[in-house]
Tab-separated table of C-alpha atoms in Angstrom:
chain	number	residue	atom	x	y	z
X	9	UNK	CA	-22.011	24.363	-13.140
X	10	UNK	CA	-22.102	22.987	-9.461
X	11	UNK	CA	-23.264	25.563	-6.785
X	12	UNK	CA	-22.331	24.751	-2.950
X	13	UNK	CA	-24.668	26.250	-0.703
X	14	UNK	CA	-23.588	26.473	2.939
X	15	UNK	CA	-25.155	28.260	5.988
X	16	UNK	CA	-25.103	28.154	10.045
X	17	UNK	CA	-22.520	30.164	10.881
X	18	UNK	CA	-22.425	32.907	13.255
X	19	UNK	CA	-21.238	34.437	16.635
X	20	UNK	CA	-21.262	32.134	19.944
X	21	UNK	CA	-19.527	31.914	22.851
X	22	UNK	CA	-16.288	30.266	24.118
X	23	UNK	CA	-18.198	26.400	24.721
X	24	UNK	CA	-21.103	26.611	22.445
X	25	UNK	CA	-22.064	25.010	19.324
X	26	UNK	CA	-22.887	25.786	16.179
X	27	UNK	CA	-24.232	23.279	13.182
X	28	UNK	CA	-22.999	24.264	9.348
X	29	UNK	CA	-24.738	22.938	6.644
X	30	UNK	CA	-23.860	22.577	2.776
X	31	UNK	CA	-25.746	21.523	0.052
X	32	UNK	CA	-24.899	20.698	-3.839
X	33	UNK	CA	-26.514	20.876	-6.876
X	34	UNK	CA	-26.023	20.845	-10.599
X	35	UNK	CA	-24.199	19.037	-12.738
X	36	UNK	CA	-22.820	16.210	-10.595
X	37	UNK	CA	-22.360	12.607	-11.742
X	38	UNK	CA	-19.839	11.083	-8.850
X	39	UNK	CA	-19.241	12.641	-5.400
X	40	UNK	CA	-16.007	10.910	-4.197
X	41	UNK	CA	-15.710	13.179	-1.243
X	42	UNK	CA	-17.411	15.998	0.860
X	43	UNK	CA	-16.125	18.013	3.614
X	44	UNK	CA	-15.165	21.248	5.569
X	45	UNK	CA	-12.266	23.100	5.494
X	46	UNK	CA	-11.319	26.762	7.519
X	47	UNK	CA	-9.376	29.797	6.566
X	48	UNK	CA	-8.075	32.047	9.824
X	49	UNK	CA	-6.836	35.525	9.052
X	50	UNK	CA	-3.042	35.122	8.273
X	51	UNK	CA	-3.162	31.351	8.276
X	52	UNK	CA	-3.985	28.493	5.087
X	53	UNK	CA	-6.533	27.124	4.698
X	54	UNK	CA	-6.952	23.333	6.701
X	55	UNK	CA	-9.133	20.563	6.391
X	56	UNK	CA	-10.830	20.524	9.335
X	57	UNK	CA	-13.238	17.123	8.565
X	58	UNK	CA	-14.485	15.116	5.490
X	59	UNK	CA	-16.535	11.770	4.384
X	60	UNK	CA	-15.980	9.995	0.920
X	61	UNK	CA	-18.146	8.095	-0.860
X	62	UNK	CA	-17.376	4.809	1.287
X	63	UNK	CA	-18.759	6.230	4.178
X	64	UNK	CA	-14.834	6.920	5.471
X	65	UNK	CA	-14.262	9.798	7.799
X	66	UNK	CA	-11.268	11.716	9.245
X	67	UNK	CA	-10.944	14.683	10.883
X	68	UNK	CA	-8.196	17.237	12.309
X	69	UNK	CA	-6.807	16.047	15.124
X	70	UNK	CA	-7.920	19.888	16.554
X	71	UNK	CA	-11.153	18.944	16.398
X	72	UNK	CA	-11.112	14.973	17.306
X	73	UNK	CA	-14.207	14.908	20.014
X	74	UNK	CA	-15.973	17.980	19.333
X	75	UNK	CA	-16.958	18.042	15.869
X	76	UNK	CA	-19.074	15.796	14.033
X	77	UNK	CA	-19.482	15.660	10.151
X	78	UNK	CA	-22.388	13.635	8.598
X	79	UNK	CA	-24.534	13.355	5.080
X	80	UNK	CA	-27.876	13.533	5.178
X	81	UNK	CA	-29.529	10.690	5.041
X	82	UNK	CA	-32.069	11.319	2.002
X	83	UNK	CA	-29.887	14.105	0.011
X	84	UNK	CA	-26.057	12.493	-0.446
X	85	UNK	CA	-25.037	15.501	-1.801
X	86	UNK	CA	-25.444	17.550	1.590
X	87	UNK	CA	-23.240	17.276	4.551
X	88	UNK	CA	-23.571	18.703	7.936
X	89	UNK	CA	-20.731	19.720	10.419
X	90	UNK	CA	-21.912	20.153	14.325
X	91	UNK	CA	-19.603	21.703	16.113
X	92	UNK	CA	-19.730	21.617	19.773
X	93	UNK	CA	-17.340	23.242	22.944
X	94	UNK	CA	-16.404	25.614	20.706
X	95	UNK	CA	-12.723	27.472	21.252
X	96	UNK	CA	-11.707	31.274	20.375
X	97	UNK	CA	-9.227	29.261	18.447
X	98	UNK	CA	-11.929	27.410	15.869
X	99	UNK	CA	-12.830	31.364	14.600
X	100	UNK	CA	-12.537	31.129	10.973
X	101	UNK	CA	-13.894	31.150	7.606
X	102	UNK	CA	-15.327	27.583	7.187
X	103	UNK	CA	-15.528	26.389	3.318
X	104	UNK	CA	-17.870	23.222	2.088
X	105	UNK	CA	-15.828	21.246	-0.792
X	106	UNK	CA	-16.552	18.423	-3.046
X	107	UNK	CA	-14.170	16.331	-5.147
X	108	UNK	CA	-15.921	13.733	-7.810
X	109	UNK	CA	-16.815	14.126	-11.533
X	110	UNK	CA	-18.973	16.046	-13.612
X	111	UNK	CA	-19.571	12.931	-16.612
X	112	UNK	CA	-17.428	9.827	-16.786
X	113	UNK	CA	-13.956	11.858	-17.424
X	114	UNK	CA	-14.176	15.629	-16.111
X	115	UNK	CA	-12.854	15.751	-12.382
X	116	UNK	CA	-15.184	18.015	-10.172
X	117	UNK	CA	-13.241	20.224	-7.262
X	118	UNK	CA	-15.591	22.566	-6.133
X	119	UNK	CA	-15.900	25.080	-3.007
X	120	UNK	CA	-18.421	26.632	-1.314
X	121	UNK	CA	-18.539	30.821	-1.032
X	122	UNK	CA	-17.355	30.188	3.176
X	123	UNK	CA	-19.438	30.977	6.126
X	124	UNK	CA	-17.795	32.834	9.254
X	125	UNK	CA	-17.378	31.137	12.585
X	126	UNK	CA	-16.655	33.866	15.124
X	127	UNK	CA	-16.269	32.136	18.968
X	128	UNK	CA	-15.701	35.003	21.663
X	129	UNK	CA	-17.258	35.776	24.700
């Protein structure tokens, strides 16, 4: 079992910023890659910005300048996504997910419960 725990979501106004955390745990041998994705009502879900293993990082090109995704320093297995000017337009359900392996064979996809990012004035 591999739990995802994410927090820091919220309400905040048209140009603010907001920091959204996730943390894993259990039964995780490799993590090949860790990131954020977002659900808005009526639309699929996107990746919105992820780092593998290497260190390699891409984001959408929505959110190129703004947002910033990082692993903490001491615990690999927990990412951080600051999120700053804010836009009505970045509202959304934000999921943590993490691709790697559970033992030498078993592929690990895994996604968080999703923590709501409302941005309105």
């Amino acid at each position: 079992q591999v739990q995802l725990e994410e927090s820091g979501g919220g309400l905040v106004q048209p140009g603010g910023s907001l920091r959204l955390s996730c943390a894993a745990s259990g039964s995780i041998f490799v993590v090949n890659a860790m990131g954020w994705y977002r659900q808005a009502p009526g639309q699929e879900r996107e990746l919105v910005a992820q780092v593998n293993s290497g260190g390699g990082i891409s984001y959408a090109d929505s959110v190129k300048g703004r947002f910033t995704i990082s692993r903490d320093s001491y615990a690999q297995n927990t990412v951080y996504l600051q999120m700053n000017n804010l836009k009505p337009e970045d509202t959304a359900v934000y999921y943590c997910h993490l691709r790697g392996y559970t033992d030498y064979v078993t592929v690990l996809d895994s996604w968080g419960q999703g923590t709501q990012v409302t941005v309105s004035s």
